[in-house]
Amino acid sequence: MIRAVIVMNTQGKPRLAKFYDYQPVEKQQELIRSVFAALSNRAENVSNFMEAESIFGPDSRLVYKHYATLYFVFVFDSSENELAMLDLIQVFVETLDKCFRNVCELDIVFNYSKMQSILDEIIFGGQVLETSSVEVMKAIEEISKLEAASNAISLIPYASGWSRR
Amino acid sequence: MSGPSIMETLFQRTLEDLIKGIRLQLIGESAFISKAMEEIRKEIKSTDLQTKSIALQKLSYLNSLYFVDMSWAAFHCIECMSSSRFSLKRIGYVAVSQSFDEQTPVLLLITNQLRKDLGSVNEFEAGLALDCLANIATVDLARDLTPEVFTLLGSSKIPVRKKAIGVILRVFEKYPEAVRVCFKRLVENLDSPDSRILSAVVGVFCELASRDPRSYLPLAPEFYRVLVDSKNNWVLIKILKIFTKLAAIEPRVAKRIVEPVCDHMRRTGAKSLMFECIRTVVSSLSEYEIALKLAVSKIRELLVDEDANIKYLGLHALSIIAPKHLWVVLDNQEIVIKSLIDADANIQSESLRLVMAVISRSNVVDISHVLLSYGHKSDPDFCNEIIGSILSACSHNLYEIVMDFDWYVSLLGEMSRIPHCQKGEEIENQLIDIGMRVRDARLELIRVGRSLLIDPALLGNPYLYRILCAAAWVCGEYVEFSTNPPELVEALLQPRTSMLPPLIRAVYLQSVLKILTFCMYSHLQKQSSISFPSSHNLEGVMAECVSRRKTRESSDILTSAQDDVFNPMISENILCEEDIPVETKGENLFFEKNRFSQESIVNLLNAIESALEPLLGTLEVEILERARNVLGLIDLIKQQIPNHLSPEEESFSREASEVWKLIRSMNDAFCEELGPVSFTAQEKIQLPEGLVLEENLRELDSIYGILQPPLNFLPQREERVEELPDSEWRSRDDLEPSNESTSLLVEHRKRHGLYYLPSGVSNDYPLANDPRSGEHDYDENEDLIRLAAQSLAPKKKPNYSKPRPVVVRLEEGEATSHIVSKKPNSKYDLLSGVVQDVLQETNPMESSQKGKEKVSSDVPPGSKENLQDLVDPMGERSGSGKSKHRSHGKERGHKIPKKNDREKDENCERARQKGSHRLGRKKTRQRAEGQTDLHAHTPGQIPDLLL
C-alpha cells in the first residue's frame, strides 16, 4: 500500500501532499519537513531509495525522484515493489508532462487541482489502480469536460483551476 | 441569486489568485495566508454555493500545502459535496477526503449523499464517491454502503469497477461482515480478462494476504492461474507478493510455485519483476535448490549493476537470505565490503548490515578493524552506525564472539577517540560491564582508561563524557592493576575536569578517594611490616606479578624521583616478594627502591588537597560531598602521622596504627567486588513470609544508633588478598567475615543471609548474576568470562552447570515478543474469521469436483499425488468457476442494490443459507461417492482445494 505521495521543490516547499492514512496537519508538516531534511542530505547520482522507517514508522520505504527543481516522493510499505514504485513516479511525471507539455514547477504550482486529480486516477486509497498515462489522460480530459460543462451553467463564469494556463 | 452574493462572486479571489498572491509575497507569506483565511471564513458562509465552493477549494489548498486547519469547515464540505454541479461536487469531495477522520462529527450526514453518488450514472461521480469512501470509510459508512459497493463490483464500466474493487479493502477492514456479501464477487473478478481489473483485485488480495495469509490459502489455485497466465508485470509482482506469504506458511504451495517463479525469473526483462521473483525465492523458496541457485546468480547480476538502485536491491536481497544461507553473502563478500565506501548511504548501511551478518569469533578482529578504518573515512552518521553495529555485535550474548578481551577493550578505547563518535553511552556501559564480568581484562581496562583520562584534549568533547566517566570509575575500582596510581590521581584532578558535568565529576572524585585509599593502604602495609600477600594473576602468573610490582614502584617516580630515604622495610619487601621475572628484574629492582615512600605519599596528599580545596565552594552537592570526604580523610591522615617524615618506624607504626586501621577498613570496603547484576535478579528473590516491603523503617534507627563508626560498617567478605595457586584466582577468607565487622552485622547476616549477596561456599541459591549459566555451550570461553568474586572459588564451578536462569528468561522473553508480534490484531482476526467462513461455504463444490476427478482417473488418494493435481483441478476449476459465475449472476438478481439495511441483512442471511444448503448438498454427494474428505469442512484446516 502506498502511504503518501509528496511533491516538493528543492527548497522544501510542498507542491502536493497526499497522505493515504489520515494524518493531522501538524503531523503532515513534520513528516514533510523530515523527508525534505533527509532528501536534501543526499548526494546526486545515488540510489533513489531512502530509509524511511525513522520518519514514517516500521515497514515503510521511500522512493524519490529528482526532476529539475522538484522532488517526487512516494512512501509505501512492503506490499509494493521498490522498482515498480520508481516506475510509477515515472508514469505520474509522464502524465503531467503530457498534460502540461513539458511540465515545470510553475505548471504544478498553478494547476494544483489538476495534478491532484491526475494522482487520484493513478493511486486510489493507497492502491495503484492505473499505470497507463494514456488512460489517465483520457479520464482527466473527461473530468475537465464535465467541469467545464457544469461551470457553463453558472451565471458568472470564473477562471477555475481547470482553465488552461 | 441575491445581490450580495453576486458581488461576492465577482470579487472573490479564485484559487489561482490566491496562489499568485502567495507567490508575490508583498506582505509576507504568513500574513498573506492569515488575510486569505479571513476572506475564506467570510466567503464560506455565503449562501451561494459557487462562492462557498471556491472558498472551500482555497481552504483545501491551504490545508494541504500550508497546513492550515480546516476541521472547522466540515459542514461546508458536505454542502459543496451535495451540489448537483460536478465541479462543485468535486471540490466538496476532495475537501471531505482530505479533512475528515473518524472523529469528524458530521460524518454521519454524508451517508446518503455517498449512497446517491455511488448509484450515479455518471461514472466520475461514482468515482468521486468511491475515492472518498476509500479514504474516510468508518465502520458505519462501510456497513451502510456495502450493498452499493457490492453492486459496483459488477459494474460494466471498468474505471468504476476497479475503484469499487479498490474500496473493498477499506470496507473489509472496517466492517468484516461485508465479506459475506462481497467476497465472492471480488474473487470472480480474478477471472476478469481486463488487466486493470485483475491488477486491482490482485492488489486488494495482496493487501489482505499480507495481514493474514492463512485465510487466503484456499484461493491459491486462482492465484496460481494468474501467476502462470498473466503477462502484466504489475499483476505478477503483486501475485508474487501474495505467494511469498502463502508459501511461507504452506510448503505445498511453495513446491508448486517454484517452477513458474523460475520461469518468470529466466524470461522477464523487467528488473522490477525479476527482483520480486528473487525476493520471493530468498524469503520463501530458499529450500529449493534450483530456485535458490538461479536467484543467487541473478542477485550477483544485480550486485554488479551500474545502477545504484539495482545494486542496493541486490544487497537488500542478500540481507534477506543471510540468516538462512550465509554462504551467499560470503560468496559475494568482496562486493559487500566494497559497498561500504559507496557514496550512497543506503548502500553503505545495507552492506554494513551484511558484514555484521557474517561476523563471527574467527573474523571479528579483522572485520572490526576494517570497519573502523572505513569509519574514519566516512561521514559522521555512517561512522556512528558502524560503531554502533560493532558494539552491538560484540556485546551480543555477553560478548559471545569476543575471544580476546584485551583487544576488545583497546578497540573500545580506539572507538572513543574517533572524533565524531556519539556512542558514548554504549561504550560506557560496556567498559563497566567488562570490568565487572571479565577479570582478565581489567589490566587492559586500566591501561585504556588511563590513556583516556590523561589526555586533556578529550575533555573538550561532550560526547566523550560518558566514556570518561566509565574510565574514571574503572581506574578507581581496579586501581590495583594500575602501573602508576599517583599519575591517575593527577589525571583525575587536572584543571580541565572542571568542564565535566557535575555527576561525572563526582565519579572522578570518588575514584580519587579510592586511589588514595589504595596508595595509603599499600604504603602503610609496608610500614606496619605486614607482608603483602601475593598478587593477582592475569594471563599468566608472571606478567601479572610484574605489573603489580611495577604498579607501586613506578608510581613514585613522578612524585619523588630523588627519593633516597632509606627504608628498611623495602629490603624486607623485596625479599618477601617472590618470583620477579628475570627479564624485568633490573627494572623492578630499580623501582623497588622507589616504592610509596613517605615523601611521595605526602606529595600525593598535598596535590589532592590543593586540587580539591577550591571545590569546597562549589554549589554542586555531589562534588562538594565527595571533595569533603577526600579532604576529611587527608586531614585525618595528616593529624595521625605528624612526624611521618622521620624514619623511626617503631614509633611510627604505633602512631599510625589508628590510621592503619582506618585505611585498612576503607580499603577492605573498596575491595568488595562489584558483580554484574542480571535483569531478573530482583524477581528471583522470593518474598519471604512476613516481610512487608512497605513497612516503615524507623525501627532501624535504634539499630543504627548502636553501630560503630560508619567506616567499619561495610561488610568485609573478601579481602584484597590474593594468591596464585594454579593460575586461578582464589579468594581467601570467604567465610570468615573480617574481625572488624560489627557483631551486629554478623548477627544480621546470619539470620537473613538470604538477602545478602552470596559470599561463601555454602550457597545453594542460584546466582542471579551469573551470565555463564546460559553459556555452557562454549567452554573454551570459560576462562575469559569471569564473574563476581563469589563465583570465583573453584568449588563453585560445578554450580554453573546447574541453574541457567538468566538465559532461560531471556529466551522466554524473546518467545513471547515473537508471539505478540505475530498475533494479528483483533480486527484482522475478525476479518479472517469471516473470510474463512465464506471460503468454506464455497469450497465444497470444488473439493467434491476434484473428488470426482480423482475417482474417475483412478489416482490413489495420497498427499504426494494430490500435490501434483494442483494444476489439473484448476483446469477443472475454471469450468467450475464459470458455473459459479453463472450462479452468481442469478444471485445478483436477488441482490441488486437494496437501499435498506434490513433488506441487506436479509441478503446476507440468504447468502449464508445458500452456502449451507450447498454445503449440505455437497456433503451428500460426497458420501454417495464414498469420498470422505473432512478437511474441507473443518475450519482452520488446509483447504482441500489446494491439493
CSV table of C-alpha atoms in Angstrom, one decimal, chain B residues 99-243:
chain,number,residue,atom,x,y,z
B,99,SER,CA,-10.0,16.6,6.1
B,100,PHE,CA,-12.4,14.1,7.6
B,101,ASP,CA,-11.4,11.5,10.0
B,102,GLU,CA,-13.3,9.1,12.2
B,103,GLN,CA,-13.9,11.7,14.8
B,104,THR,CA,-15.4,14.2,12.5
B,105,PRO,CA,-18.9,14.8,14.0
B,106,VAL,CA,-20.8,15.5,10.8
B,107,LEU,CA,-19.6,12.3,9.2
B,108,LEU,CA,-22.9,10.6,9.7
B,109,LEU,CA,-24.5,13.2,7.4
B,110,ILE,CA,-22.7,12.1,4.3
B,111,THR,CA,-24.0,8.5,4.2
B,112,ASN,CA,-27.0,9.3,2.0
B,113,GLN,CA,-25.1,11.6,-0.3
B,114,LEU,CA,-22.5,8.9,-0.8
B,115,ARG,CA,-25.2,6.4,-1.5
B,116,LYS,CA,-26.7,8.7,-4.1
B,117,ASP,CA,-23.5,9.3,-5.8
B,118,LEU,CA,-22.4,5.7,-5.7
B,119,GLY,CA,-25.5,4.9,-7.6
B,120,SER,CA,-25.0,7.8,-10.1
B,121,VAL,CA,-25.0,7.0,-13.7
B,122,ASN,CA,-22.1,9.4,-14.2
B,123,GLU,CA,-19.0,7.2,-13.7
B,124,PHE,CA,-17.0,10.2,-12.4
B,125,GLU,CA,-19.5,11.0,-9.7
B,126,ALA,CA,-19.4,7.4,-8.7
B,127,GLY,CA,-15.6,7.6,-8.8
B,128,LEU,CA,-15.6,10.6,-6.5
B,129,ALA,CA,-17.8,8.8,-4.0
B,130,LEU,CA,-15.7,5.7,-4.1
B,131,ASP,CA,-12.5,7.7,-3.7
B,132,CYS,CA,-14.0,9.5,-0.7
B,133,LEU,CA,-15.1,6.2,0.8
B,134,ALA,CA,-11.7,4.7,0.3
B,135,ASN,CA,-10.2,7.5,2.3
B,136,ILE,CA,-12.6,8.1,5.1
B,137,ALA,CA,-14.9,5.0,5.4
B,138,THR,CA,-15.8,4.3,9.0
B,139,VAL,CA,-17.5,1.3,10.5
B,140,ASP,CA,-20.9,2.9,10.0
B,141,LEU,CA,-20.2,4.0,6.5
B,142,ALA,CA,-18.8,0.7,5.4
B,143,ARG,CA,-21.7,-1.1,6.9
B,144,ASP,CA,-24.3,1.1,5.4
B,145,LEU,CA,-22.8,1.3,1.9
B,146,THR,CA,-21.8,-2.3,1.5
B,147,PRO,CA,-24.7,-3.1,-0.9
B,148,GLU,CA,-23.8,-0.2,-3.1
B,149,VAL,CA,-20.2,-1.3,-3.3
B,150,PHE,CA,-21.3,-4.8,-4.0
B,151,THR,CA,-23.3,-3.5,-7.0
B,152,LEU,CA,-20.5,-1.5,-8.3
B,153,LEU,CA,-18.2,-4.6,-8.1
B,154,GLY,CA,-20.1,-5.9,-11.1
B,155,SER,CA,-20.3,-2.6,-12.9
B,156,SER,CA,-19.7,-2.7,-16.6
B,157,LYS,CA,-17.7,0.4,-16.5
B,158,ILE,CA,-14.1,-0.6,-16.0
B,159,PRO,CA,-13.0,2.6,-14.1
B,160,VAL,CA,-15.9,2.3,-11.7
B,161,ARG,CA,-15.4,-1.4,-11.2
B,162,LYS,CA,-11.7,-1.1,-10.4
B,163,LYS,CA,-12.4,1.7,-7.9
B,164,ALA,CA,-15.1,-0.4,-6.3
B,165,ILE,CA,-12.5,-3.2,-6.0
B,166,GLY,CA,-10.1,-0.8,-4.5
B,167,VAL,CA,-12.6,0.4,-1.9
B,168,ILE,CA,-13.2,-3.1,-0.8
B,169,LEU,CA,-10.0,-3.1,1.2
B,170,ARG,CA,-11.2,-0.3,3.4
B,171,VAL,CA,-14.7,-1.7,3.7
B,172,PHE,CA,-13.5,-5.1,4.7
B,173,GLU,CA,-11.1,-3.6,7.2
B,174,LYS,CA,-13.8,-1.5,8.8
B,175,TYR,CA,-16.7,-3.9,8.5
B,176,PRO,CA,-15.6,-7.6,8.2
B,177,GLU,CA,-19.2,-8.7,7.8
B,178,ALA,CA,-19.1,-7.2,4.3
B,179,VAL,CA,-17.0,-10.2,3.3
B,180,ARG,CA,-20.1,-12.3,3.3
B,181,VAL,CA,-21.7,-10.1,0.7
B,182,CYS,CA,-18.8,-9.0,-1.5
B,183,PHE,CA,-16.2,-11.7,-1.3
B,184,LYS,CA,-17.5,-14.0,-4.0
B,185,ARG,CA,-17.9,-11.2,-6.4
B,186,LEU,CA,-14.4,-10.0,-5.6
B,187,VAL,CA,-13.0,-13.4,-6.3
B,188,GLU,CA,-14.9,-13.6,-9.6
B,189,ASN,CA,-13.1,-10.5,-10.7
B,190,LEU,CA,-9.9,-12.6,-10.6
B,191,ASP,CA,-11.2,-14.1,-13.8
B,192,SER,CA,-11.6,-10.8,-15.5
B,193,PRO,CA,-10.0,-10.5,-18.9
B,194,ASP,CA,-9.3,-6.9,-18.3
B,195,SER,CA,-5.8,-6.4,-16.9
B,196,ARG,CA,-6.8,-3.2,-15.0
B,197,ILE,CA,-9.5,-5.1,-13.1
B,198,LEU,CA,-7.2,-8.0,-12.5
B,199,SER,CA,-4.4,-5.7,-11.2
B,200,ALA,CA,-6.9,-4.0,-8.8
B,201,VAL,CA,-8.2,-7.3,-7.5
B,202,VAL,CA,-4.7,-8.8,-7.1
B,203,GLY,CA,-3.7,-5.6,-5.3
B,204,VAL,CA,-6.5,-6.0,-2.9
B,205,PHE,CA,-5.7,-9.6,-2.2
B,206,CYS,CA,-2.1,-8.7,-1.7
B,207,GLU,CA,-3.0,-6.3,1.0
B,208,LEU,CA,-5.4,-8.7,2.6
B,209,ALA,CA,-3.0,-11.6,2.5
B,210,SER,CA,-0.1,-9.5,3.9
B,211,ARG,CA,-2.2,-9.1,7.0
B,212,ASP,CA,-3.4,-12.6,7.4
B,213,PRO,CA,-2.1,-15.0,4.7
B,214,ARG,CA,-3.7,-18.2,6.2
B,215,SER,CA,-7.2,-17.2,5.3
B,216,TYR,CA,-6.5,-16.8,1.7
B,217,LEU,CA,-4.8,-20.2,1.2
B,218,PRO,CA,-7.9,-21.6,-0.3
B,219,LEU,CA,-7.6,-19.1,-3.2
B,220,ALA,CA,-4.2,-20.5,-4.1
B,221,PRO,CA,-5.4,-22.2,-7.3
B,222,GLU,CA,-6.9,-18.9,-8.6
B,223,PHE,CA,-3.7,-17.1,-7.7
B,224,TYR,CA,-1.6,-19.8,-9.3
B,225,ARG,CA,-3.6,-19.4,-12.5
B,226,VAL,CA,-2.8,-15.7,-12.5
B,227,LEU,CA,0.8,-16.4,-11.8
B,228,VAL,CA,1.0,-18.7,-14.8
B,229,ASP,CA,-1.2,-16.8,-17.3
B,230,SER,CA,-0.7,-13.2,-16.6
B,231,LYS,CA,1.7,-11.2,-18.7
B,232,ASN,CA,1.3,-8.0,-16.8
B,233,ASN,CA,4.3,-7.2,-14.6
B,234,TRP,CA,2.2,-5.2,-12.1
B,235,VAL,CA,-0.1,-8.1,-11.6
B,236,LEU,CA,2.7,-10.6,-11.4
B,237,ILE,CA,4.6,-8.6,-8.8
B,238,LYS,CA,1.5,-8.5,-6.6
B,239,ILE,CA,0.8,-12.2,-7.1
B,240,LEU,CA,4.4,-13.0,-6.2
B,241,LYS,CA,3.9,-11.0,-3.0
B,242,ILE,CA,0.9,-13.0,-2.2
B,243,PHE,CA,2.7,-16.2,-2.8
